[in-house]
GROMACS .gro file of N, CA, C and O in nm:
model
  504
    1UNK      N    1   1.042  -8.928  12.544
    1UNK     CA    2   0.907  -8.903  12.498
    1UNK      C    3   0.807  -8.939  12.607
    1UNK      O    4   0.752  -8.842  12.660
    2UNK      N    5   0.767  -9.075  12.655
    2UNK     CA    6   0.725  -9.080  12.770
    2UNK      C    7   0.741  -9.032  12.914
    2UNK      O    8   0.657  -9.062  12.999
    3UNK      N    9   0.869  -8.941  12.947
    3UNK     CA   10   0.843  -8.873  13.053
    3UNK      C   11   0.756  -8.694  13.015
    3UNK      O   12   0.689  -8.635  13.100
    4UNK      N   13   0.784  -8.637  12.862
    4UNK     CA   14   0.714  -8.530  12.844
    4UNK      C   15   0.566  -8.587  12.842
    4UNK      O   16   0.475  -8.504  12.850
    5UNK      N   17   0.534  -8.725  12.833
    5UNK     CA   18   0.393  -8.742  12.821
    5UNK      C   19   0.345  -8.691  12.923
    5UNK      O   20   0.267  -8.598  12.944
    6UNK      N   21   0.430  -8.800  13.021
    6UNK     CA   22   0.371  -8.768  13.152
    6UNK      C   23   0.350  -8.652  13.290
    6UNK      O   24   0.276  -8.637  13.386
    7UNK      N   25   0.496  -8.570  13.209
    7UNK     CA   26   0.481  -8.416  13.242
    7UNK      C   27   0.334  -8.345  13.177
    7UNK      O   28   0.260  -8.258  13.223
    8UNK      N   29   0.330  -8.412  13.069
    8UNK     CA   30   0.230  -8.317  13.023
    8UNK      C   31   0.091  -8.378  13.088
    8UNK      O   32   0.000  -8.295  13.099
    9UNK      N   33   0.067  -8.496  13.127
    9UNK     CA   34  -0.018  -8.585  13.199
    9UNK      C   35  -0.050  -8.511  13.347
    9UNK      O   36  -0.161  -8.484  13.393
   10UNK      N   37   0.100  -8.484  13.415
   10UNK     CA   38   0.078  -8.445  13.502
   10UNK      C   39   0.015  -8.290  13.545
   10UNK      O   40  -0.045  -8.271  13.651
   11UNK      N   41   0.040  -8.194  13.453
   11UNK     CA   42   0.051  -8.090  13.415
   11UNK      C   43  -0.099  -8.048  13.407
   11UNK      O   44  -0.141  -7.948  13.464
   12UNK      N   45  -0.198  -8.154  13.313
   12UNK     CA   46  -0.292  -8.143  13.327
   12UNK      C   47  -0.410  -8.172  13.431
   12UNK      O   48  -0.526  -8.131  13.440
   13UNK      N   49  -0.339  -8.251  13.497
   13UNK     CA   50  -0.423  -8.290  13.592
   13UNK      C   51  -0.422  -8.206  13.734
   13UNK      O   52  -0.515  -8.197  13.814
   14UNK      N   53  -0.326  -8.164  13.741
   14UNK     CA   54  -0.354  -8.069  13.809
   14UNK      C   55  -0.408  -7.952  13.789
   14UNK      O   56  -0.420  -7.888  13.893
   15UNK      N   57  -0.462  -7.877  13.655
   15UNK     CA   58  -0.511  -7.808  13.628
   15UNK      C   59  -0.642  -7.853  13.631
   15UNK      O   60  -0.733  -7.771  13.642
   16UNK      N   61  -0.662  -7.963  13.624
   16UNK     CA   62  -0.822  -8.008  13.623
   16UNK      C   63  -0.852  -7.991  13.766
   16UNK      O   64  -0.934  -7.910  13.810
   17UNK      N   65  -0.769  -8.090  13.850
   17UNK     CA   66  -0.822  -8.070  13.993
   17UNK      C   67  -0.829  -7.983  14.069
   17UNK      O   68  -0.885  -7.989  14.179
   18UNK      N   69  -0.740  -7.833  13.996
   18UNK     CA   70  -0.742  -7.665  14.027
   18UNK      C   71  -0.869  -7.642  13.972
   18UNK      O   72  -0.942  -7.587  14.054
   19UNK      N   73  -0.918  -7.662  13.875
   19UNK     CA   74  -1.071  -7.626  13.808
   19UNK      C   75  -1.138  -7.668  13.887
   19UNK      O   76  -1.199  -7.587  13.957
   20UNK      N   77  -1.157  -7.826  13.911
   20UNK     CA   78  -1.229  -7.821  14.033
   20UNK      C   79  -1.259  -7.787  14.156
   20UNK      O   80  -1.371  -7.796  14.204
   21UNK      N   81  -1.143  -7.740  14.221
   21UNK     CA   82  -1.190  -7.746  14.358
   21UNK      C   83  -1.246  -7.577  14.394
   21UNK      O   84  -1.260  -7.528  14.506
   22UNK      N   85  -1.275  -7.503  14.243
   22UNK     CA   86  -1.343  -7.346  14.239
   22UNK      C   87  -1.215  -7.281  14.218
   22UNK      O   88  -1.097  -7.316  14.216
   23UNK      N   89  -1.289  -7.159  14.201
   23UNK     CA   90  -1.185  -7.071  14.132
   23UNK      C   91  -1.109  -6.997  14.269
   23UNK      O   92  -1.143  -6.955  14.380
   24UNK      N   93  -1.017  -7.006  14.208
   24UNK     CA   94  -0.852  -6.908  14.299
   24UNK      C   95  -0.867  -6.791  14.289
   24UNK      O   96  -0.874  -6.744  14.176
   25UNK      N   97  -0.877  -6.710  14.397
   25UNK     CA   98  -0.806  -6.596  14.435
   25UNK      C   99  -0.641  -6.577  14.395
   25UNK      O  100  -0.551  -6.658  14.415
   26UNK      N  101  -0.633  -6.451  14.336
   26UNK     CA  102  -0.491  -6.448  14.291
   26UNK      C  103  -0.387  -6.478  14.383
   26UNK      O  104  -0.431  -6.416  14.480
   27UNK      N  105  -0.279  -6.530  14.422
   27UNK     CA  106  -0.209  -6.603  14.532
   27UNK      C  107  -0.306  -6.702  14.603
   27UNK      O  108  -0.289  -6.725  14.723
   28UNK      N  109  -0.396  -6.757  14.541
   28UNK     CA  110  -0.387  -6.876  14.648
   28UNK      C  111  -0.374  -6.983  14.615
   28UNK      O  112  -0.394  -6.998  14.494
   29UNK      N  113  -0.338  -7.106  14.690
   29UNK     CA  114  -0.335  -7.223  14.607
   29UNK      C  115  -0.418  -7.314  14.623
   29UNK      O  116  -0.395  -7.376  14.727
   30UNK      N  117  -0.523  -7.358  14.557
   30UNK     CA  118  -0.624  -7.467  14.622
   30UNK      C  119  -0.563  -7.588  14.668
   30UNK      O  120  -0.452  -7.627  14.629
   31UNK      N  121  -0.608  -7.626  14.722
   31UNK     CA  122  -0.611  -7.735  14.856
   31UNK      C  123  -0.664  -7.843  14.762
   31UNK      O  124  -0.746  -7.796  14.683
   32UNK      N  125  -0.637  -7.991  14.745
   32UNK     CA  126  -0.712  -8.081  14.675
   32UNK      C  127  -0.727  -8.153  14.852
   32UNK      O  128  -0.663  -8.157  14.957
   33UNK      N  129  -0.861  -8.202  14.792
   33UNK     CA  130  -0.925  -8.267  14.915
   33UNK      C  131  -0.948  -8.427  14.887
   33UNK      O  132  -0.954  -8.484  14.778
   34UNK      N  133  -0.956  -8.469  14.988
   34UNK     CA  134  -1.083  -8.585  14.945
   34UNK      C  135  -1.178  -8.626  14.826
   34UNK      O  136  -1.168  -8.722  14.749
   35UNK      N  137  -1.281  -8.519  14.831
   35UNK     CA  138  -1.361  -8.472  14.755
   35UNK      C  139  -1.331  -8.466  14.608
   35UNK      O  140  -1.405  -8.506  14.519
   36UNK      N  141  -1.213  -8.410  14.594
   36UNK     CA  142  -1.152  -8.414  14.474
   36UNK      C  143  -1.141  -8.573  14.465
   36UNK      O  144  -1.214  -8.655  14.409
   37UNK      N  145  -1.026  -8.586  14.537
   37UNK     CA  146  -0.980  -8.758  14.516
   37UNK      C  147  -1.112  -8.826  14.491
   37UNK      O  148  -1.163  -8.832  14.379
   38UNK      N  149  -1.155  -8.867  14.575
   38UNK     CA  150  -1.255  -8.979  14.516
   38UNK      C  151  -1.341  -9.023  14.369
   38UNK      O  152  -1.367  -9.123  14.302
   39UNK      N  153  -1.363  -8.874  14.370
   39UNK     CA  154  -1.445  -8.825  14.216
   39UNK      C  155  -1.334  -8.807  14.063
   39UNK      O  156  -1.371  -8.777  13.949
   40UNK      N  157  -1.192  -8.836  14.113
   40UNK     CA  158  -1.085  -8.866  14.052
   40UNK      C  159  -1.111  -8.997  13.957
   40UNK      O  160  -1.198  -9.081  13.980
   41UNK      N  161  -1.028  -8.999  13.857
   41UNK     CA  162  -0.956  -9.152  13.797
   41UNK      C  163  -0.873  -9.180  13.833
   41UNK      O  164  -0.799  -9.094  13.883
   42UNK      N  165  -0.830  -9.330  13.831
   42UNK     CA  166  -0.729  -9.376  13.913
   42UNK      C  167  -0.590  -9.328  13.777
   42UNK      O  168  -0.476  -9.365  13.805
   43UNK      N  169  -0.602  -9.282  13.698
   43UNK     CA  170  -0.470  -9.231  13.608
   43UNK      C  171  -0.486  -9.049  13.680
   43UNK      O  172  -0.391  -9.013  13.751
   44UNK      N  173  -0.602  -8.945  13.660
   44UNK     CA  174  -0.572  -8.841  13.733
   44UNK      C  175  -0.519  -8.806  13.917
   44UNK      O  176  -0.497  -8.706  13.986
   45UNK      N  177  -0.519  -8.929  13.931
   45UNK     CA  178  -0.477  -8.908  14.069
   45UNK      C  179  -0.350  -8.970  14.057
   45UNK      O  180  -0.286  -8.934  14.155
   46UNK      N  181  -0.283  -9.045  13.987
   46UNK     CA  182  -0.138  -9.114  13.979
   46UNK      C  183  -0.057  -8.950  13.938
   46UNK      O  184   0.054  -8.911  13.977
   47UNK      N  185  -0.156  -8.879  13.849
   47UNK     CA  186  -0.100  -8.765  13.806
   47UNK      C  187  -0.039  -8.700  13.913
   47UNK      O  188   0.080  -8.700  13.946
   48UNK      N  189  -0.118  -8.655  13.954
   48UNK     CA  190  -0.113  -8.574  14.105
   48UNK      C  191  -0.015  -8.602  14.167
   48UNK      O  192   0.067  -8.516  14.195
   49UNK      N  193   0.002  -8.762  14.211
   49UNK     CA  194   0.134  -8.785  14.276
   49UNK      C  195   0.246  -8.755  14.220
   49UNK      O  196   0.344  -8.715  14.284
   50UNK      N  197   0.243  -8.779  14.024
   50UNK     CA  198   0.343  -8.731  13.962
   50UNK      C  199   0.378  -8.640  13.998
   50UNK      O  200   0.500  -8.639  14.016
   51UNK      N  201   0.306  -8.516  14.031
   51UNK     CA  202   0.357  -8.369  14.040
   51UNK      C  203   0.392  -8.348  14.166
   51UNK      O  204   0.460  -8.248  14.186
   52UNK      N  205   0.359  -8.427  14.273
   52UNK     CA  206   0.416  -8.370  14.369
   52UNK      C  207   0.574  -8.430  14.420
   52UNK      O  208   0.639  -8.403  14.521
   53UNK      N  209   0.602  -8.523  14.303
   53UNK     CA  210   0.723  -8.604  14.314
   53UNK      C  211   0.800  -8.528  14.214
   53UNK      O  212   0.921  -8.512  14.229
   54UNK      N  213   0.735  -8.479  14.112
   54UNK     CA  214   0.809  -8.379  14.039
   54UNK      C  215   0.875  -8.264  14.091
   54UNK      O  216   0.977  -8.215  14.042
   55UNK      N  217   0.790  -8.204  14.230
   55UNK     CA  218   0.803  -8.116  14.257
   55UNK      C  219   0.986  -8.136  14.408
   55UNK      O  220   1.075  -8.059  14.444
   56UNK      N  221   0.950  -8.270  14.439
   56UNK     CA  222   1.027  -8.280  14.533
   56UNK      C  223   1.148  -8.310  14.466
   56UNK      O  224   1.246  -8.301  14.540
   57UNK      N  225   1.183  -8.358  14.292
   57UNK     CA  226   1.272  -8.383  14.254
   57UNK      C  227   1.348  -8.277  14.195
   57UNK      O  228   1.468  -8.282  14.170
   58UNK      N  229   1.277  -8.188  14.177
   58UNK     CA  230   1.346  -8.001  14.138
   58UNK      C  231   1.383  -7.942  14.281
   58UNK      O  232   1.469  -7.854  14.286
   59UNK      N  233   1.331  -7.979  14.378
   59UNK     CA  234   1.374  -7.933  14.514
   59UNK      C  235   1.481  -8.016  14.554
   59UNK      O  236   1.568  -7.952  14.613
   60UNK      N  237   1.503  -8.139  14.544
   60UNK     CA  238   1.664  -8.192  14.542
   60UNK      C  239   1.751  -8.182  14.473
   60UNK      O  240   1.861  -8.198  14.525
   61UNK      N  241   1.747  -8.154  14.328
   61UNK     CA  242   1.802  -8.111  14.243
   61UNK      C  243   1.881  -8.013  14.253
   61UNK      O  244   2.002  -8.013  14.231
   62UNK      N  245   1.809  -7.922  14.290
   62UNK     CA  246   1.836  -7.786  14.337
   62UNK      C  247   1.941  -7.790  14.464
   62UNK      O  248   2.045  -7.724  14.464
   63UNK      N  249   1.904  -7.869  14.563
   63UNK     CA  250   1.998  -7.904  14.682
   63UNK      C  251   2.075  -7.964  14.675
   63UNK      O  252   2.137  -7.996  14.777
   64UNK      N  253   2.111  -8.013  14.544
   64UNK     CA  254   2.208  -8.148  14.553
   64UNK      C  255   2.328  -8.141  14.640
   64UNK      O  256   2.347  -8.227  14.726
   65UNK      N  257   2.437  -8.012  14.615
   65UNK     CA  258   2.550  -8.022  14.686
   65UNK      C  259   2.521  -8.012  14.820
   65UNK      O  260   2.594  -8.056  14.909
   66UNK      N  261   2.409  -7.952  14.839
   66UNK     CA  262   2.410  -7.924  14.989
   66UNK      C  263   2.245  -7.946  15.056
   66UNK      O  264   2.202  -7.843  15.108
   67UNK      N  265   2.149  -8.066  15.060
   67UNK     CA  266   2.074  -8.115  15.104
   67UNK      C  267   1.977  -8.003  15.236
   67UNK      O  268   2.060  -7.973  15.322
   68UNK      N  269   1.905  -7.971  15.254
   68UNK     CA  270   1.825  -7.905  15.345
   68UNK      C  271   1.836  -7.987  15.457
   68UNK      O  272   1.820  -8.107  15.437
   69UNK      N  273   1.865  -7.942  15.596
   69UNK     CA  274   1.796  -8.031  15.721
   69UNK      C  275   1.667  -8.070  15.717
   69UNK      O  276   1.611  -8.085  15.608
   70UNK      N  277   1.614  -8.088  15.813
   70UNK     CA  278   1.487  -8.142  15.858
   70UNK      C  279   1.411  -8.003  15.869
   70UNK      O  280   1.297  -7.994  15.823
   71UNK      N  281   1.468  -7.901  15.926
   71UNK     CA  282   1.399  -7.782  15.977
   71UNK      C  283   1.398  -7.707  15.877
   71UNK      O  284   1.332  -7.605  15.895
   72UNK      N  285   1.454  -7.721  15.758
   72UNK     CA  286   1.510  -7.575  15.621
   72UNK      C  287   1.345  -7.663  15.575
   72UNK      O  288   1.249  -7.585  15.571
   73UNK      N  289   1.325  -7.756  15.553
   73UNK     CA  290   1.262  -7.851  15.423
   73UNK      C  291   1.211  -7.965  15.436
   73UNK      O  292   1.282  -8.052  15.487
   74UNK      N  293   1.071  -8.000  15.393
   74UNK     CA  294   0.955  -8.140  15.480
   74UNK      C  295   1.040  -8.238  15.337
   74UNK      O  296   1.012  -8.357  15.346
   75UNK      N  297   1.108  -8.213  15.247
   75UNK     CA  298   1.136  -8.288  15.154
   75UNK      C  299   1.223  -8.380  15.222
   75UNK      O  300   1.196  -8.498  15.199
   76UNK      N  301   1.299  -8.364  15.282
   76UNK     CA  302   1.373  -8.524  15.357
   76UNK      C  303   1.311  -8.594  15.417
   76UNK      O  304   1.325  -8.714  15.394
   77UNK      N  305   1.200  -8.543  15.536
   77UNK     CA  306   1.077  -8.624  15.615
   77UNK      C  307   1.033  -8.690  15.510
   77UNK      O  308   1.024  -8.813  15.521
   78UNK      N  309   0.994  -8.623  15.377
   78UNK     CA  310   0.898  -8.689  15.272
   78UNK      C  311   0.942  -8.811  15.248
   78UNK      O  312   0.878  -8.913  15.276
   79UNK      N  313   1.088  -8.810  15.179
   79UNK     CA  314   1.154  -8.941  15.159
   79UNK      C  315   1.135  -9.024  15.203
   79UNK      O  316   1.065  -9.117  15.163
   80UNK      N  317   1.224  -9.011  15.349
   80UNK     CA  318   1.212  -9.117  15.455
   80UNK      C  319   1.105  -9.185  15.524
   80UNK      O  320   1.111  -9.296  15.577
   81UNK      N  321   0.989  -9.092  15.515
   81UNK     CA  322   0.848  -9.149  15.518
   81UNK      C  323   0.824  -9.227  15.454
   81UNK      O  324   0.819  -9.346  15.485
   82UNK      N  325   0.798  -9.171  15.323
   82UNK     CA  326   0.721  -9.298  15.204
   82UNK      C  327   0.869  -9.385  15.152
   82UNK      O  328   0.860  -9.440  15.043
   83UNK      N  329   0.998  -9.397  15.224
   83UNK     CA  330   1.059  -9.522  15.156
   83UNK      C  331   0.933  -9.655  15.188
   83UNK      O  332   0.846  -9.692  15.266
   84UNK      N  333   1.016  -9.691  15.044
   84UNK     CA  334   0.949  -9.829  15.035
   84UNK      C  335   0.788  -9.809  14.950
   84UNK      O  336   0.713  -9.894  14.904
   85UNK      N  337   0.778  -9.670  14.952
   85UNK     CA  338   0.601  -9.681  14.875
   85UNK      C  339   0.649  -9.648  14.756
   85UNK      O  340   0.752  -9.583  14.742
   86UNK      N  341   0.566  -9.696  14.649
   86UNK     CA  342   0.538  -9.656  14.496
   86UNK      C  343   0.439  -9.570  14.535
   86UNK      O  344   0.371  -9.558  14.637
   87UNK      N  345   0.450  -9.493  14.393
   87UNK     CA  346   0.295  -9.397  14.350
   87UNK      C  347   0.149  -9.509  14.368
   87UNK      O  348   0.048  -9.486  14.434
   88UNK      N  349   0.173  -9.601  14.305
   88UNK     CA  350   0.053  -9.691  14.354
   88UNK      C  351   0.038  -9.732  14.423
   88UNK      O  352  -0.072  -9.788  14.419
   89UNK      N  353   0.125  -9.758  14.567
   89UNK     CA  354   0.109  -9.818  14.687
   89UNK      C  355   0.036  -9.659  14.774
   89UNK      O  356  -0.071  -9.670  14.833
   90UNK      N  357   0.097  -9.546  14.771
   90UNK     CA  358   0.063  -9.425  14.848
   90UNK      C  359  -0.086  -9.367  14.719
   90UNK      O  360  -0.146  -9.261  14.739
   91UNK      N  361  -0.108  -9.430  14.636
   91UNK     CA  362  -0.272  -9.386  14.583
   91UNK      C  363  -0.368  -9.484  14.621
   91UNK      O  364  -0.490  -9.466  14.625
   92UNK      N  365  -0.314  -9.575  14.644
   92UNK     CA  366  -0.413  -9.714  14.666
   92UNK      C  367  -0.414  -9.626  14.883
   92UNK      O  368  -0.507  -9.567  14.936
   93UNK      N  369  -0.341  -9.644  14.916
   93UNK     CA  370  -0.348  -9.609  15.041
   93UNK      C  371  -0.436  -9.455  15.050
   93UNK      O  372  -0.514  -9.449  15.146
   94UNK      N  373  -0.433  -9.380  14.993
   94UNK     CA  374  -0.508  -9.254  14.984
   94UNK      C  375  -0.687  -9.325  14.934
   94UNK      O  376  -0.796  -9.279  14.968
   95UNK      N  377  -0.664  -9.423  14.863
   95UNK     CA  378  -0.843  -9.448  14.836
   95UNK      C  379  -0.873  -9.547  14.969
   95UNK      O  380  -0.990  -9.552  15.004
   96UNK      N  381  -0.812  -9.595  15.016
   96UNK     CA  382  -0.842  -9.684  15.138
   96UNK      C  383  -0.904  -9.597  15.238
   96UNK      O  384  -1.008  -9.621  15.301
   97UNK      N  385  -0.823  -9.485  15.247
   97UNK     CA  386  -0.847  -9.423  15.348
   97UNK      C  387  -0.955  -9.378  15.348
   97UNK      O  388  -1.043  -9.422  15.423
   98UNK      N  389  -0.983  -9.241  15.233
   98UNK     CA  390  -1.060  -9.160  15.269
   98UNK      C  391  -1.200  -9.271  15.229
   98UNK      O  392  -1.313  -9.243  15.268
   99UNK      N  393  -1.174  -9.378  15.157
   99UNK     CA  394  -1.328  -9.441  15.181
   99UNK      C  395  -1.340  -9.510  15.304
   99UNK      O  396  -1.451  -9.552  15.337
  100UNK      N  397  -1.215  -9.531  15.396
  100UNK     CA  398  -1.242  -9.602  15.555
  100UNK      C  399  -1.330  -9.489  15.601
  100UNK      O  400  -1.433  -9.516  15.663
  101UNK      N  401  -1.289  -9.332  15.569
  101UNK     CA  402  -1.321  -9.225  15.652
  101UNK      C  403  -1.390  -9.097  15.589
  101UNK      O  404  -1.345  -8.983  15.579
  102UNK      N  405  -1.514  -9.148  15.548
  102UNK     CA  406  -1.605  -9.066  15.455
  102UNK      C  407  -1.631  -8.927  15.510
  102UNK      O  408  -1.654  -8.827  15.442
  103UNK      N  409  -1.626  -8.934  15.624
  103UNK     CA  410  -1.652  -8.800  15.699
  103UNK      C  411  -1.543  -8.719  15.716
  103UNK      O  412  -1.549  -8.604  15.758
  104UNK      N  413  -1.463  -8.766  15.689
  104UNK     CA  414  -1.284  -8.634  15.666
  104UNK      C  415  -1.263  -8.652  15.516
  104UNK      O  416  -1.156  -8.704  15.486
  105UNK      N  417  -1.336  -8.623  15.427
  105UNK     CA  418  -1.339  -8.605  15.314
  105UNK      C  419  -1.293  -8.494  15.229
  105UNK      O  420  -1.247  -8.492  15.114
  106UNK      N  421  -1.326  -8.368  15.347
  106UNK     CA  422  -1.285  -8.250  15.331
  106UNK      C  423  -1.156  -8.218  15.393
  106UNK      O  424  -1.123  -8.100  15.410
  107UNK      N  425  -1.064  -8.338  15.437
  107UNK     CA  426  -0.903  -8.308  15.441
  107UNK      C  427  -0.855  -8.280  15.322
  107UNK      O  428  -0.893  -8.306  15.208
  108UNK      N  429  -0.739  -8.205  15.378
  108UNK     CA  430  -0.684  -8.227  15.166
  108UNK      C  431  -0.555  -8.323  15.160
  108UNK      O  432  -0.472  -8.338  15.249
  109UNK      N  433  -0.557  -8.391  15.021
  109UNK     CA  434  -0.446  -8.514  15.029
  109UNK      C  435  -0.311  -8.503  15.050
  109UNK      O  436  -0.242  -8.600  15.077
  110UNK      N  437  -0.265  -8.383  15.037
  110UNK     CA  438  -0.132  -8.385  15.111
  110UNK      C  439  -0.137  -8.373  15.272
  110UNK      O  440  -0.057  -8.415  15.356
  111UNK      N  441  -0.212  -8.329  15.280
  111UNK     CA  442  -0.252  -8.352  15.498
  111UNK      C  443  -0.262  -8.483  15.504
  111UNK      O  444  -0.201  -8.534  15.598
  112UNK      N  445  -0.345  -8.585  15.399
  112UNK     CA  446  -0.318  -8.716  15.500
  112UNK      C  447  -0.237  -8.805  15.398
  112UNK      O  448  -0.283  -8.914  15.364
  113UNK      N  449  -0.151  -8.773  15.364
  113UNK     CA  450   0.003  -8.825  15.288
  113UNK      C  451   0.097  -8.806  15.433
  113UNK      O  452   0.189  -8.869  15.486
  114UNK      N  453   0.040  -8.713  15.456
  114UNK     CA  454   0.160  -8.659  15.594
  114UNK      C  455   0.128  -8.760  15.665
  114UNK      O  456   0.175  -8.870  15.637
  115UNK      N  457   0.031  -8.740  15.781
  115UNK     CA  458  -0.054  -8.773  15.855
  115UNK      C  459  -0.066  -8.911  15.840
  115UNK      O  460  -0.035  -8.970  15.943
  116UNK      N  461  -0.105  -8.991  15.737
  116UNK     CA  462  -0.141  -9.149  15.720
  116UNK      C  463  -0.023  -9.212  15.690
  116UNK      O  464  -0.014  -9.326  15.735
  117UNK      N  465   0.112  -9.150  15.597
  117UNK     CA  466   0.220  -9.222  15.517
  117UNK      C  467   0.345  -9.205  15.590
  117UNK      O  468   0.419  -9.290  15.638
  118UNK      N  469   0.354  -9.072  15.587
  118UNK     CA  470   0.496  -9.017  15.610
  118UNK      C  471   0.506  -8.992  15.764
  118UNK      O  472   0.624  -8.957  15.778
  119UNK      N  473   0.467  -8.991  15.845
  119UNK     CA  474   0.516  -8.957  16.010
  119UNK      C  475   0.453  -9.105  16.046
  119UNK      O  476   0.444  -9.122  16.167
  120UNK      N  477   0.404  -9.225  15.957
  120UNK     CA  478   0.448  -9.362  16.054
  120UNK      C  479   0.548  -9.402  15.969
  120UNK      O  480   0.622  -9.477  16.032
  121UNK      N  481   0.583  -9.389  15.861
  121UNK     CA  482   0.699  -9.407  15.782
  121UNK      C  483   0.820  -9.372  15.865
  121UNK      O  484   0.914  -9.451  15.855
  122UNK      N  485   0.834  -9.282  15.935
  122UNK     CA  486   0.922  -9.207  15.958
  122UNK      C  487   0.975  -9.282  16.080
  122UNK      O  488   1.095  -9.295  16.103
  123UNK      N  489   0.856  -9.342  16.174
  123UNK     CA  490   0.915  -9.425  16.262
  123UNK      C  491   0.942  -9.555  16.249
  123UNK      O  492   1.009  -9.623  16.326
  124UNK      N  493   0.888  -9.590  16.149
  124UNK     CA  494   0.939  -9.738  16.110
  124UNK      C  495   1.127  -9.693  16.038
  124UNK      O  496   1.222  -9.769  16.060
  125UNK      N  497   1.137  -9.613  15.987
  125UNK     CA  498   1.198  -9.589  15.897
  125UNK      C  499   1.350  -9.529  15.978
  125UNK      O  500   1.446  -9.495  15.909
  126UNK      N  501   1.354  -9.519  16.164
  126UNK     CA  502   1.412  -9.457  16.190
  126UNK      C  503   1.565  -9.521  16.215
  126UNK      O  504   1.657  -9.449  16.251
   0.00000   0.00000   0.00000
């Protein structure tokens, strides 16, 4: 019951932060930014991470017998990056940031998940 909550938690929140960031052109996918984040709750942005952990866990799922390299799929970099982070350690680190850096506001949060988490993760992690 509590993981359909939180599917459904997650589910919505990304539809909110799709409402926000203007309306889509058919094929495109909005970009959540900064902008979004900040003006977030700290439960709609845990969402967010939900889904994009949701998303990496249907993409291993899917790979199980046979795992993607590095070059097929960013989902192994992902891992090995954020070992060691919770959803609240990589959201608390996403509000640090973009309030260290008010003026890249208009990045979007999976650019600096990459960028801030996962490629120094990756060298600590090697």
């Amino acid at each position: 019951m509590r993981i359909l909550r939180l599917g459904t938690l997650a589910l919505a929140a990304c539809l909110t932060l799709a409402t926000a960031s203007g309306n889509a052109r058919a094929g495109e996918v909005p970009m959540i930014t900064g902008e979004q984040w900040m003006q977030s709750s700290e439960q709609l942005k845990k969402a967010y991470l939900i889904g994009i952990a949701n998303a990496y866990q249907v993409e291993a799922a899917y790979y199980e017998a046979k795992p993607p390299s590095d070059e097929q799929s960013l989902i192994p970099r992902f891992s090995r990056g954020l070992k060691g982070h919770t959803l609240d350690s990589v959201r608390e680190g996403l509000n640090q940031w973009y309030a260290s850096n008010p003026d890249r506001v208009k990045r979007p949060v999976i650019e600096t998940i990459w960028f801030e988490m996962v490629l120094p993760g990756l060298q600590q992690n090697r």
